[in-house]
Coordinates of C-alpha atoms in Angstrom, one line a residue:
M214 CA -11.0 -27.8 31.0
N215 CA -9.5 -24.5 32.2
F216 CA -8.6 -22.6 29.1
N217 CA -6.2 -20.0 30.7
K218 CA -3.5 -20.0 28.0
K219 CA -4.3 -23.5 26.9
L220 CA -4.9 -24.7 23.4
S221 CA -7.4 -27.4 22.7
I222 CA -6.1 -30.9 21.8
L223 CA -7.2 -30.5 18.2
T224 CA -5.4 -27.1 17.9
L225 CA -2.2 -28.6 19.5
I226 CA -2.2 -31.3 16.8
L227 CA -2.7 -28.8 14.0
L228 CA 0.0 -26.6 15.4
A229 CA 2.6 -29.3 16.2
A230 CA 5.1 -27.7 13.9
V231 CA 4.5 -24.2 15.3
A232 CA 6.6 -22.6 18.0
F233 CA 4.3 -21.1 20.5
T234 CA 5.9 -20.0 23.7
L235 CA 4.7 -18.5 27.0
S236 CA 7.0 -16.7 29.4
L237 CA 6.7 -14.7 32.6
S238 CA 8.0 -11.2 32.9
A239 CA 7.8 -8.9 35.8
G240 CA 5.2 -11.1 37.4
E241 CA 2.9 -10.7 34.5
S242 CA 2.2 -13.2 31.7
E243 CA 3.0 -12.0 28.2
R244 CA 2.2 -13.5 24.9
Q245 CA 5.3 -13.8 22.8
S246 CA 5.3 -13.4 19.0
A247 CA 5.9 -16.6 17.2
Q248 CA 7.0 -17.1 13.6
A249 CA 4.2 -17.4 11.2
P250 CA 2.7 -20.9 11.3
E251 CA 3.5 -23.1 8.4
V252 CA 0.1 -23.6 6.7
N253 CA -0.8 -24.2 3.1
V254 CA -2.9 -21.2 2.1
S255 CA -4.2 -22.9 -1.1
E256 CA -5.4 -25.8 0.9
L257 CA -7.2 -23.6 3.4
A258 CA -8.9 -21.7 0.5
L259 CA -10.0 -25.0 -1.0
E260 CA -11.5 -26.0 2.3
I261 CA -13.6 -22.8 2.3
D262 CA -14.8 -23.5 -1.2
Q263 CA -15.7 -27.1 -0.4
V264 CA -17.9 -26.0 2.5
V265 CA -19.5 -23.3 0.3
A266 CA -20.0 -25.8 -2.6
A267 CA -21.7 -28.3 -0.3
E268 CA -24.2 -25.6 1.0
L269 CA -24.9 -24.5 -2.6
K270 CA -25.6 -28.1 -3.6
L271 CA -28.1 -28.5 -0.6
K272 CA -29.9 -25.4 -1.7
G273 CA -29.9 -26.3 -5.4
Q274 CA -28.1 -23.1 -6.3
A275 CA -25.5 -22.7 -9.0
Q276 CA -22.1 -21.2 -8.1
R277 CA -21.6 -17.6 -9.0
P278 CA -19.4 -17.0 -12.1
Q279 CA -15.7 -16.3 -11.5
I280 CA -14.6 -12.7 -12.1
D281 CA -12.2 -11.7 -14.8
D282 CA -8.7 -10.3 -14.1
F283 CA -9.7 -6.7 -14.4
T284 CA -12.4 -7.1 -11.7
F285 CA -10.1 -9.2 -9.5
C286 CA -7.3 -6.6 -9.7
R287 CA -9.6 -3.8 -8.6
R288 CA -11.3 -5.8 -5.9
I289 CA -8.1 -7.1 -4.3
Y290 CA -6.5 -3.7 -4.3
L291 CA -9.6 -2.2 -2.5
D292 CA -9.8 -5.0 0.0
A293 CA -6.2 -5.7 0.7
I294 CA -4.7 -2.2 0.7
G295 CA -7.6 0.2 0.6
R296 CA -7.4 1.9 -2.8
I297 CA -7.9 1.2 -6.5
P298 CA -4.8 0.2 -8.5
T299 CA -2.9 2.8 -10.5
I300 CA -3.1 2.4 -14.2
G301 CA 0.5 1.0 -14.2
E302 CA -0.3 -1.5 -11.5
L303 CA -3.4 -2.7 -13.4
D304 CA -1.4 -2.9 -16.7
R305 CA 1.3 -5.0 -15.1
F306 CA -1.1 -7.4 -13.6
I307 CA -3.1 -7.9 -16.8
A308 CA 0.1 -8.4 -18.8
D309 CA 1.3 -11.1 -16.4
A310 CA 0.9 -14.5 -18.1
R311 CA 1.7 -16.7 -15.1
S312 CA -1.0 -19.1 -14.0
D313 CA -0.6 -18.2 -10.4
K314 CA -0.6 -14.4 -10.8
R315 CA -3.6 -13.9 -8.6
A316 CA -2.0 -15.7 -5.7
R317 CA 1.2 -13.7 -6.3
L318 CA -0.6 -10.4 -6.3
I319 CA -2.4 -11.3 -3.1
D320 CA 0.9 -12.1 -1.4
K321 CA 2.5 -8.9 -2.7
L322 CA -0.3 -6.7 -1.4
L323 CA -0.5 -8.3 2.0
H324 CA 3.2 -7.5 2.5
S325 CA 3.0 -4.0 1.2
K326 CA 2.9 -0.6 2.9
G327 CA -0.6 -0.2 1.5
Y328 CA -1.7 -3.1 3.7
N329 CA -0.3 -1.3 6.7
S330 CA -2.2 1.9 5.8
H331 CA -5.5 0.3 5.1
W332 CA -5.6 -2.1 8.1
Y333 CA -4.5 0.6 10.5
N334 CA -7.6 2.5 9.5
Y335 CA -9.7 -0.6 10.3
W336 CA -8.3 -1.3 13.7
A337 CA -8.1 2.3 14.7
D338 CA -11.8 2.7 14.0
L339 CA -12.6 -0.5 16.0
L340 CA -10.4 0.6 18.9
R341 CA -11.7 4.2 18.6
V342 CA -8.4 6.1 18.5
K343 CA -9.4 9.6 19.5
D344 CA -8.0 12.4 21.6
I345 CA -9.8 13.0 24.9
G346 CA -8.5 16.3 26.0
D347 CA -10.0 16.6 29.5
K348 CA -8.2 13.4 30.6
L349 CA -4.9 14.5 28.9
H350 CA -5.3 11.5 26.6
H351 CA -3.7 12.5 23.3
S352 CA -3.8 9.3 21.3
G353 CA -0.6 9.6 19.1
N354 CA 1.2 6.9 21.1
Y355 CA -1.9 4.7 20.9
S356 CA -2.1 5.3 17.2
E357 CA 1.5 4.4 16.6
W358 CA 1.1 1.2 18.7
I359 CA -1.6 0.0 16.3
K360 CA 0.5 0.9 13.3
E361 CA 3.5 -1.0 14.6
S362 CA 1.2 -4.0 15.5
V363 CA 0.0 -4.0 11.9
R364 CA 3.5 -3.6 10.4
S365 CA 4.9 -6.4 12.5
N366 CA 1.8 -8.6 11.8
K367 CA 1.3 -9.1 15.5
P368 CA -1.2 -12.0 16.0
Y369 CA -4.6 -10.6 16.8
D370 CA -5.0 -12.5 20.0
Q371 CA -1.8 -11.0 21.2
M372 CA -2.9 -7.5 20.2
A373 CA -6.1 -8.0 22.2
Y374 CA -4.3 -9.4 25.2
E375 CA -1.9 -6.5 25.3
L376 CA -4.7 -4.0 25.1
V377 CA -6.8 -5.5 27.9
N378 CA -3.7 -6.0 30.1
A379 CA -2.0 -2.6 29.3
S380 CA -0.5 -0.6 32.1
G381 CA 2.3 1.9 32.7
D382 CA 3.3 5.3 31.3
L383 CA 0.8 6.7 28.8
Y384 CA 3.3 8.4 26.5
K385 CA 6.3 6.1 26.7
P386 CA 7.1 5.2 23.1
G387 CA 6.1 1.6 22.5
N388 CA 3.6 1.5 25.4
G389 CA 0.7 2.9 23.4
A390 CA -1.6 0.0 24.2
T391 CA -2.3 2.1 27.4
G392 CA -4.4 4.3 25.2
F393 CA -7.1 1.6 25.1
Y394 CA -7.8 2.4 28.8
A395 CA -7.1 6.1 28.6
R396 CA -9.6 6.4 25.8
E397 CA -12.6 5.6 28.0
P398 CA -13.1 7.9 31.0
M399 CA -15.7 5.6 32.7
P400 CA -14.3 2.2 33.8
L401 CA -17.6 0.3 33.4
D402 CA -18.2 1.8 30.0
H403 CA -14.7 0.6 29.1
L404 CA -15.5 -2.9 30.2
A405 CA -18.7 -3.0 28.1
N406 CA -16.9 -1.7 25.0
S407 CA -14.1 -4.2 25.5
V408 CA -16.6 -7.1 25.5
K409 CA -18.2 -5.7 22.4
T410 CA -14.9 -5.1 20.7
F411 CA -13.3 -8.5 21.3
L412 CA -16.2 -10.8 22.0
G413 CA -18.8 -9.2 19.7
M414 CA -21.4 -9.2 22.6
S415 CA -23.6 -6.4 23.8
I416 CA -23.7 -6.3 27.7
E417 CA -23.9 -2.6 28.3
C418 CA -27.6 -2.8 29.4
A419 CA -26.5 -5.0 32.3
Q420 CA -24.4 -2.2 33.7
C421 CA -27.6 -0.6 35.0
H422 CA -30.3 -3.2 35.2
N423 CA -31.4 -6.8 34.4
H424 CA -32.8 -6.7 30.9
P425 CA -35.8 -9.1 30.4
Y426 CA -34.5 -10.3 27.1
E427 CA -30.8 -10.5 27.7
D428 CA -28.7 -13.4 29.2
W429 CA -26.6 -11.2 31.5
T430 CA -27.7 -9.8 34.8
Q431 CA -26.4 -6.7 36.5
Q432 CA -24.6 -9.0 39.0
D433 CA -22.9 -10.8 36.1
F434 CA -21.7 -7.5 34.8
Y435 CA -20.2 -6.5 38.2
Q436 CA -18.6 -9.9 38.6
L437 CA -16.8 -9.4 35.3
A438 CA -15.9 -5.9 36.3
A439 CA -14.1 -7.3 39.4
F440 CA -11.2 -8.4 37.2
T441 CA -10.4 -4.8 36.3
S442 CA -11.3 -3.2 39.6
K443 CA -9.2 -0.1 40.5
T444 CA -7.7 0.1 37.0
H445 CA -7.5 3.9 36.2
L446 CA -5.7 6.6 34.4
R447 CA -3.8 9.0 36.7
V448 CA -2.3 12.0 35.2
E449 CA -0.6 13.5 38.2
P450 CA 2.6 12.2 40.0
L451 CA 2.0 9.7 42.8
R452 CA 1.4 11.4 46.1
E453 CA 4.8 10.7 47.6
E454 CA 6.7 11.9 44.5
E455 CA 4.5 15.0 44.3
A456 CA 5.3 16.0 47.9
K457 CA 9.0 15.2 47.5
L458 CA 9.7 16.8 44.1
Y459 CA 7.1 19.1 42.7
A460 CA 4.7 20.5 45.4
K461 CA 6.9 23.4 46.5
H462 CA 7.7 24.6 43.0
R463 CA 4.0 24.2 42.0
A464 CA 2.8 26.5 44.8
I465 CA 5.5 29.2 44.0
L466 CA 4.6 29.2 40.3
K467 CA 0.9 29.4 40.9
N468 CA 1.2 32.4 43.0
R469 CA 3.7 34.0 40.6
D470 CA 2.4 33.5 37.1
F471 CA -0.6 31.4 36.1
D472 CA 0.6 30.7 32.6
E473 CA 3.9 29.4 33.9
W474 CA 2.1 27.2 36.4
I475 CA 0.0 25.7 33.7
V476 CA 3.0 24.8 31.6
Y477 CA 4.6 23.3 34.7
R478 CA 1.5 21.3 35.5
E479 CA 1.0 20.0 32.0
S480 CA 4.6 19.1 31.3
I481 CA 4.8 17.1 34.5
R482 CA 1.6 15.4 33.5
V483 CA 3.0 14.3 30.2
K484 CA 5.9 12.6 32.1
H485 CA 3.7 11.0 34.8
A486 CA 0.4 10.1 33.1
A487 CA -0.1 6.4 33.4
I488 CA -2.5 3.5 33.7
Y489 CA -2.5 2.1 37.2
G490 CA -4.0 -1.0 38.7
N491 CA -4.0 -4.6 37.6
G492 CA -7.3 -5.7 39.1
T493 CA -8.2 -6.7 42.7
G494 CA -10.7 -9.4 41.7
Y495 CA -13.4 -7.7 43.8
M496 CA -16.1 -5.2 42.9
R497 CA -19.1 -3.8 44.8
L498 CA -22.6 -3.7 43.6
P499 CA -23.9 -0.1 43.0
H500 CA -25.5 1.9 45.7
D501 CA -28.9 1.6 44.0
Y502 CA -28.9 -2.1 43.4
Q503 CA -32.5 -3.3 43.6
Y504 CA -32.6 -7.1 42.9
K505 CA -33.1 -9.9 45.5
D506 CA -29.8 -11.7 44.7
G507 CA -27.7 -8.9 46.3
E508 CA -27.6 -5.7 48.3
P509 CA -26.1 -2.3 47.6
H510 CA -22.3 -2.2 48.0
Q511 CA -22.2 -6.0 48.4
V512 CA -18.8 -7.4 47.4
M513 CA -18.7 -9.4 44.3
D514 CA -15.8 -11.7 43.5
A515 CA -14.6 -12.0 39.9
N516 CA -16.3 -14.4 37.6
V517 CA -16.5 -14.8 33.8
L518 CA -19.6 -14.7 31.7
F519 CA -19.2 -18.3 30.5
G520 CA -16.6 -21.0 30.3
D521 CA -14.1 -22.0 33.0
M522 CA -13.0 -19.4 35.6
P523 CA -9.3 -18.6 35.3
E524 CA -7.2 -18.9 38.4
V525 CA -7.1 -15.8 40.6
S526 CA -5.1 -15.7 43.9
Y527 CA -6.8 -13.5 46.4
K528 CA -4.9 -11.8 49.3
V529 CA -8.0 -11.1 51.4
S530 CA -11.3 -13.0 51.7
K531 CA -14.6 -11.6 50.4
E532 CA -16.0 -11.8 53.9
K533 CA -13.3 -9.7 55.4
L534 CA -13.6 -7.1 52.6
Q535 CA -17.3 -7.0 53.1
S536 CA -16.7 -5.9 56.7
M537 CA -14.5 -3.0 55.6
S538 CA -15.5 0.5 54.3
K539 CA -17.7 0.4 51.2
K540 CA -14.9 2.3 49.5
Q541 CA -12.5 -0.6 49.8
F542 CA -12.0 -3.0 46.9
G543 CA -9.1 -5.1 48.1
P544 CA -5.4 -5.2 47.2
E545 CA -4.3 -5.6 43.6
I546 CA -3.6 -9.2 42.6
G547 CA -3.2 -9.1 38.8
A548 CA -6.7 -10.1 38.1
R549 CA -6.8 -8.1 34.9
S550 CA -4.3 -10.4 33.2
A551 CA -6.5 -13.4 34.1
M552 CA -9.4 -11.7 32.3
A553 CA -7.2 -11.0 29.3
D554 CA -6.3 -14.7 29.2
W555 CA -9.9 -15.8 29.3
M556 CA -11.1 -13.2 26.8
T557 CA -8.5 -14.0 24.1
S558 CA -8.1 -17.7 24.6
P559 CA -8.6 -19.9 21.5
D560 CA -11.0 -21.9 23.7
N561 CA -13.2 -18.9 24.3
P562 CA -16.1 -19.6 21.9
M563 CA -16.8 -15.9 21.4
F564 CA -13.4 -14.4 20.7
T565 CA -12.6 -16.3 17.5
K566 CA -16.2 -16.3 16.3
A567 CA -16.4 -12.5 16.7
T568 CA -13.1 -12.0 15.0
V569 CA -13.9 -14.0 11.9
N570 CA -17.4 -12.4 11.8
R571 CA -15.7 -9.0 11.6
L572 CA -13.1 -9.9 9.0
W573 CA -15.7 -11.7 6.8
H574 CA -17.9 -8.6 7.0
S575 CA -15.1 -6.3 6.1
I576 CA -14.1 -8.4 3.1
M577 CA -17.4 -9.8 1.9
G578 CA -19.8 -7.1 3.0
S579 CA -22.2 -9.5 4.8
E580 CA -22.5 -10.8 8.4
L581 CA -21.2 -14.3 8.6
V582 CA -22.6 -15.0 12.1
G583 CA -24.7 -12.0 13.0
Q584 CA -24.7 -8.4 14.2
L585 CA -21.0 -7.3 14.7
G586 CA -21.6 -6.1 18.2
G587 CA -24.6 -8.2 19.2
L588 CA -23.7 -11.9 19.0
T589 CA -24.9 -14.6 21.3
Q590 CA -23.1 -17.7 22.5
E591 CA -25.4 -20.0 20.6
E592 CA -25.4 -18.0 17.3
M593 CA -23.5 -19.6 14.4
G594 CA -25.1 -17.7 11.5
A595 CA -27.1 -18.9 8.5
H596 CA -24.3 -21.3 7.6
P597 CA -22.8 -22.9 10.7
A598 CA -20.4 -25.1 8.7
L599 CA -18.8 -22.1 7.1
T600 CA -18.5 -20.3 10.5
E601 CA -16.9 -23.4 12.0
K602 CA -14.5 -23.7 9.1
L603 CA -13.4 -20.1 9.3
I604 CA -12.9 -20.4 13.1
S605 CA -10.7 -23.4 12.6
I606 CA -8.7 -21.5 9.9
M607 CA -8.2 -18.6 12.3
Q608 CA -7.0 -20.9 15.0
V609 CA -4.7 -22.9 12.7
S610 CA -3.3 -19.6 11.4
Q611 CA -2.5 -18.8 15.1
Y612 CA -4.5 -15.5 14.7
D613 CA -2.2 -14.3 11.9
T614 CA -4.5 -11.9 10.2
K615 CA -2.5 -11.9 6.9
L616 CA -2.7 -15.7 6.7
F617 CA -6.4 -15.7 7.4
L618 CA -7.0 -13.0 4.8
S619 CA -4.8 -14.8 2.3
A620 CA -6.9 -17.9 2.6
L621 CA -10.0 -15.9 2.1
F622 CA -8.7 -13.9 -0.9
N623 CA -7.4 -17.1 -2.6
S624 CA -10.8 -18.8 -2.3
R625 CA -13.2 -19.2 -5.3
A626 CA -15.9 -17.7 -3.0
Y627 CA -14.0 -14.4 -2.8
Q628 CA -13.1 -14.4 -6.5
S629 CA -16.7 -14.9 -7.6
Q630 CA -19.1 -12.3 -9.0
A631 CA -20.4 -9.8 -6.5
L632 CA -24.1 -9.9 -5.7
A633 CA -26.2 -6.8 -5.8
L634 CA -28.7 -7.2 -3.0
T635 CA -32.3 -6.5 -3.8
T636 CA -35.5 -6.5 -1.7
T637 CA -35.7 -10.3 -2.3
P638 CA -32.1 -11.7 -2.1
P639 CA -31.4 -15.3 -2.8
P640 CA -31.5 -17.7 0.2
Y641 CA -27.8 -18.0 0.4
I642 CA -25.5 -15.0 0.0
L643 CA -22.4 -16.2 1.8
D644 CA -20.9 -17.7 -1.4
G645 CA -19.2 -14.5 -2.4
P646 CA -19.0 -10.7 -1.9
I647 CA -21.9 -8.3 -2.1
V648 CA -21.8 -5.0 -3.9
R649 CA -21.3 -2.3 -1.3
R650 CA -20.2 1.4 -1.1
L651 CA -16.6 2.1 -0.5
P652 CA -15.6 3.3 3.0
A653 CA -14.6 6.9 3.2
E654 CA -10.9 6.2 3.6
V655 CA -10.8 3.8 0.7
L656 CA -12.7 6.3 -1.5
V657 CA -10.3 9.2 -0.6
D658 CA -7.2 7.1 -0.9
S659 CA -8.4 5.9 -4.3
F660 CA -8.1 9.6 -5.5
L661 CA -4.4 9.2 -4.8
S662 CA -4.1 6.4 -7.3
L663 CA -5.2 9.0 -9.9
K664 CA -2.7 11.6 -8.7
T665 CA 0.5 9.7 -8.4
P666 CA 2.1 6.4 -9.5
T667 CA 3.3 5.8 -5.9
P668 CA 0.2 6.3 -3.6
D669 CA 1.8 4.5 -0.7
K670 CA 5.1 6.3 -0.8
Y671 CA 4.6 8.3 2.4
V672 CA 3.1 5.5 4.5
A673 CA 5.4 5.3 7.6
T674 CA 7.7 2.3 8.1
K675 CA 8.7 3.3 11.6
F676 CA 7.5 5.0 14.8
R677 CA 6.6 8.6 14.3
W678 CA 6.8 11.0 17.2
D679 CA 4.2 13.5 18.2
G680 CA 4.4 16.3 20.8
F681 CA 3.6 14.1 23.7
T682 CA 5.9 11.1 23.0
H683 CA 8.6 13.6 22.1
F684 CA 8.3 15.5 25.3
Y685 CA 8.1 12.3 27.4
D686 CA 11.3 11.2 25.8
K687 CA 12.9 14.5 26.4
S688 CA 11.7 14.6 30.1
K689 CA 13.3 11.3 31.0
D690 CA 16.3 13.0 32.5
M691 CA 14.7 16.2 33.6
T692 CA 14.8 17.1 37.3
A693 CA 12.1 19.1 39.1
K694 CA 14.3 22.2 38.7
D695 CA 14.5 21.5 34.9
F696 CA 10.7 21.5 34.8
V697 CA 10.7 24.9 36.5
D698 CA 13.2 26.3 34.0
Y699 CA 11.3 24.9 31.1
S700 CA 8.1 26.6 32.4
V701 CA 9.6 29.9 33.2
S702 CA 11.9 30.4 30.2
G703 CA 10.1 28.0 27.9
P704 CA 7.3 28.2 25.3
G705 CA 4.5 29.7 27.3
R706 CA 0.9 28.4 27.8
Q707 CA -0.3 28.8 24.2
E708 CA 2.8 27.4 22.6
F709 CA 3.6 24.4 24.9
Q710 CA 2.0 21.7 22.8
N711 CA 2.6 23.4 19.4
R712 CA 6.3 23.8 20.1
E713 CA 6.7 20.1 21.0
E714 CA 4.7 19.1 17.9
R715 CA 7.0 21.1 15.7
E716 CA 10.1 19.5 17.3
A717 CA 8.5 16.1 16.9
M718 CA 7.9 16.7 13.2
K719 CA 11.6 17.7 12.7
R720 CA 12.6 14.6 14.5
N721 CA 10.5 12.5 12.1
G722 CA 12.2 13.8 9.1
Q723 CA 10.7 14.1 5.6
M724 CA 7.1 13.0 5.6
G725 CA 6.2 14.3 2.2
P726 CA 3.5 16.7 1.1
K727 CA 0.2 16.3 2.9
A728 CA -1.6 16.3 -0.5
L729 CA 0.0 12.9 -1.1
W730 CA -0.6 11.4 2.3
R731 CA -2.9 8.5 2.7
V732 CA -5.6 9.0 5.3
S733 CA -3.8 6.7 7.8
T734 CA -0.8 9.1 7.7
F735 CA -2.8 11.7 9.6
G736 CA -3.0 9.2 12.5
R737 CA -4.7 10.7 15.5
N738 CA -5.1 14.0 13.6
Y739 CA -7.6 12.3 11.2
K740 CA -10.0 15.3 11.7
N741 CA -7.5 17.4 9.7
H742 CA -8.5 15.2 6.7
W743 CA -11.8 17.0 6.2
L744 CA -12.5 15.1 2.9
A745 CA -12.5 11.7 4.7
M746 CA -14.8 13.1 7.3
L747 CA -17.1 14.5 4.6
M748 CA -17.2 11.1 3.0
G749 CA -18.5 9.4 6.1
K750 CA -15.4 8.5 8.1
S751 CA -16.1 7.5 11.7
N752 CA -15.5 10.1 14.4
R753 CA -14.6 7.2 16.6
E754 CA -17.1 8.1 19.3
L755 CA -18.7 4.7 19.0
I756 CA -17.7 1.2 17.7
D757 CA -18.6 0.7 14.1
D758 CA -19.7 4.3 13.6
A759 CA -18.7 5.0 10.1
T760 CA -21.4 5.7 7.6
L761 CA -21.8 4.3 4.1
E762 CA -24.9 6.4 3.3
P763 CA -24.4 9.3 0.8
N764 CA -25.6 12.8 1.7
I765 CA -26.0 16.1 0.0
P766 CA -22.5 17.6 0.9
Q767 CA -20.8 14.5 -0.4
I768 CA -22.7 14.7 -3.7
L769 CA -22.0 18.4 -4.1
F770 CA -18.3 17.8 -3.5
M771 CA -18.1 15.0 -6.0
M772 CA -20.0 17.1 -8.6
N773 CA -18.2 20.4 -8.1
G774 CA -15.1 19.9 -6.0
L775 CA -13.1 17.5 -8.1
E776 CA -10.7 19.1 -10.5
A777 CA -7.5 17.3 -11.4
P778 CA -4.5 19.6 -11.6
E779 CA -2.4 19.2 -14.7
D780 CA 0.6 17.7 -12.9
T781 CA -1.2 14.5 -11.9
L782 CA -0.8 10.9 -13.1
I783 CA -4.1 10.8 -14.8
K784 CA -3.5 14.1 -16.7
R785 CA 0.0 13.0 -17.7
K786 CA -1.4 9.7 -19.0
L787 CA -4.0 11.5 -21.0
S788 CA -1.4 13.8 -22.6
Q789 CA 0.7 10.8 -23.6
A790 CA -2.2 9.2 -25.4
T791 CA -2.3 10.2 -29.1
T792 CA -5.8 9.3 -30.2
K793 CA -9.3 9.8 -28.7
P794 CA -9.9 6.1 -28.2
E795 CA -6.5 5.8 -26.4
K796 CA -7.4 8.7 -24.1
M797 CA -10.8 7.1 -23.3
T798 CA -9.3 3.7 -22.7
T799 CA -6.8 5.4 -20.3
L800 CA -9.7 7.0 -18.4
W801 CA -11.6 3.7 -18.0
K802 CA -8.6 1.8 -16.9
A803 CA -7.4 4.5 -14.5
I804 CA -10.8 5.2 -12.8
L805 CA -12.8 1.9 -13.2
S806 CA -9.9 -0.5 -13.6
R807 CA -11.3 -2.0 -16.8
M808 CA -11.6 -1.6 -20.5
P809 CA -14.6 0.3 -21.9
K810 CA -17.5 -1.8 -23.0
E811 CA -18.7 -1.7 -26.6
S812 CA -21.9 0.1 -25.5
E813 CA -19.9 2.8 -23.8
K814 CA -17.9 3.8 -26.8
V815 CA -20.6 6.2 -27.8
L816 CA -19.3 8.4 -24.9
F817 CA -16.0 8.8 -26.7
E818 CA -17.5 11.8 -28.5
N819 CA -17.2 13.8 -25.3
E820 CA -14.2 15.7 -24.1
P821 CA -11.8 13.7 -21.9
D822 CA -12.1 16.1 -18.9
D823 CA -15.9 15.7 -19.0
I824 CA -15.6 11.9 -19.1
L825 CA -13.0 12.0 -16.2
W826 CA -15.5 13.9 -14.1
A827 CA -18.4 11.6 -15.1
L828 CA -16.6 8.4 -14.3
I829 CA -15.5 9.6 -10.9
N830 CA -19.1 10.5 -10.1
S831 CA -20.3 7.1 -11.3
N832 CA -21.6 4.5 -8.9
E833 CA -19.1 2.0 -10.3
F834 CA -16.3 4.1 -9.0
R835 CA -17.9 4.6 -5.5
F836 CA -18.8 0.9 -5.1
S837 CA -16.9 -2.3 -4.7
K838 CA -18.1 -5.1 -7.0

């Protein structure tokens, strides 16, 4: 069965009440957002627990104990919105006497600004949001596209489809999905990373050779690459437009003043930088191809790695193209959208499996199926029934990430005691979370919960401009002469980008003090948040490149660099407490989200400031449990 935009019969039955529409726009298929499917989250959570219980019974293992409200509150804040609860948030939850208060809190957090902040960090790391200066790719628009996708709860399959099929102006507000292509300067590397990102498969070795232990050959790789052939980032105006509008002025300015010429060139690039090409459906084998099934420069027509081949309408035959110059790849036919359809289809066995594997790993800390970027078609993990159940839940949820996470968070499996792995773990660990170190962004954002009662106050709720999107917007009505005037009487070479950034910040309005920004608020300028980088944040060079391993600089900072100013939430709460036990209880609740144990009360003899420092440096603060 061809699965180009088709749902399986089972999925159609399950989604009978759900509006799912497909339309055509500008000759290109687009996935339209549908209202959230009507599913019963409690029933989905129960289905997860039934599968887990059946496996435990087979293995003769007892179910892990259920966690108490203090532990649950801390865990759900960390996993849903990426920080510990403030002491006020903790107190309000503990005081809530309603029987369904856990489900209520889950729903509240999944629809909060904190969720938008935390899950932006997750997707931005996976999609490697990073400035690439030599290609004029400044990723602010890309970053904002991801933020808006999270805010609007765009279905994940639609997100993936739009990224794979993105084209058009790089800095046009709202068109930030183009950053996915601009991010990668080498087209074949981009293809390998796309497969790893969305299908969880590692095929990069096949780009250069046939690996003796891999399923995919070099020819397979180039056949898949044929879908995206001739897709590229171009930063200059098209040849005809350059000759008609800009060439004369460019030559005059270059001979007159180099700095003015640079501003002229760069400002025109901001307006015209774009992703071109929608795929020709043909690719040529490399010049050094050495296997018997093909020859150097031989034309390969598009083909998928597995499953049914989507429909591609060629305008020229492979035989005719083969007779042409080796530099010819055929006319564009929109083949890239066909690959996007194939890659993100519910019938693609790898897309949904890779997605649930990633989300389970993010929430539970263990790999459900296997290595995040190294899955195989046959692989279903140590507990295939659980993998199949989560795949079906993702499909029933219509790739609504919040619904999927809600089902997971409401399960007994999630709300069970965390397992601290040892050298000899039990035979089944998928029945709940494992104890793990907090990611850098979560650790740093948790400091905010000690600083202020409103840690999420400055998380954006709308598009934020940067210098490039701002200038693009400003340049919409600029003529070639306007670009000359801007370059001659404008900011100068050193100030061009800085001036546009300052104007963009004014346009954004009040963003609050940076000391109270969550890590996500820094967006593409994440490197400015030195503390997050120190704590192991990914530099986004590679997929899944964050580190959870401690190092000496981190330890030294935690021991010597943390000193809470007097005007912070934690210090105000301490000053309001009238007795030593009250002060100590305040510290335990604010930092560890629990009451002090009886055995810990001996520590009450110490000064509150010393205990504050000690608790923040404890493993309990730095780990999720």
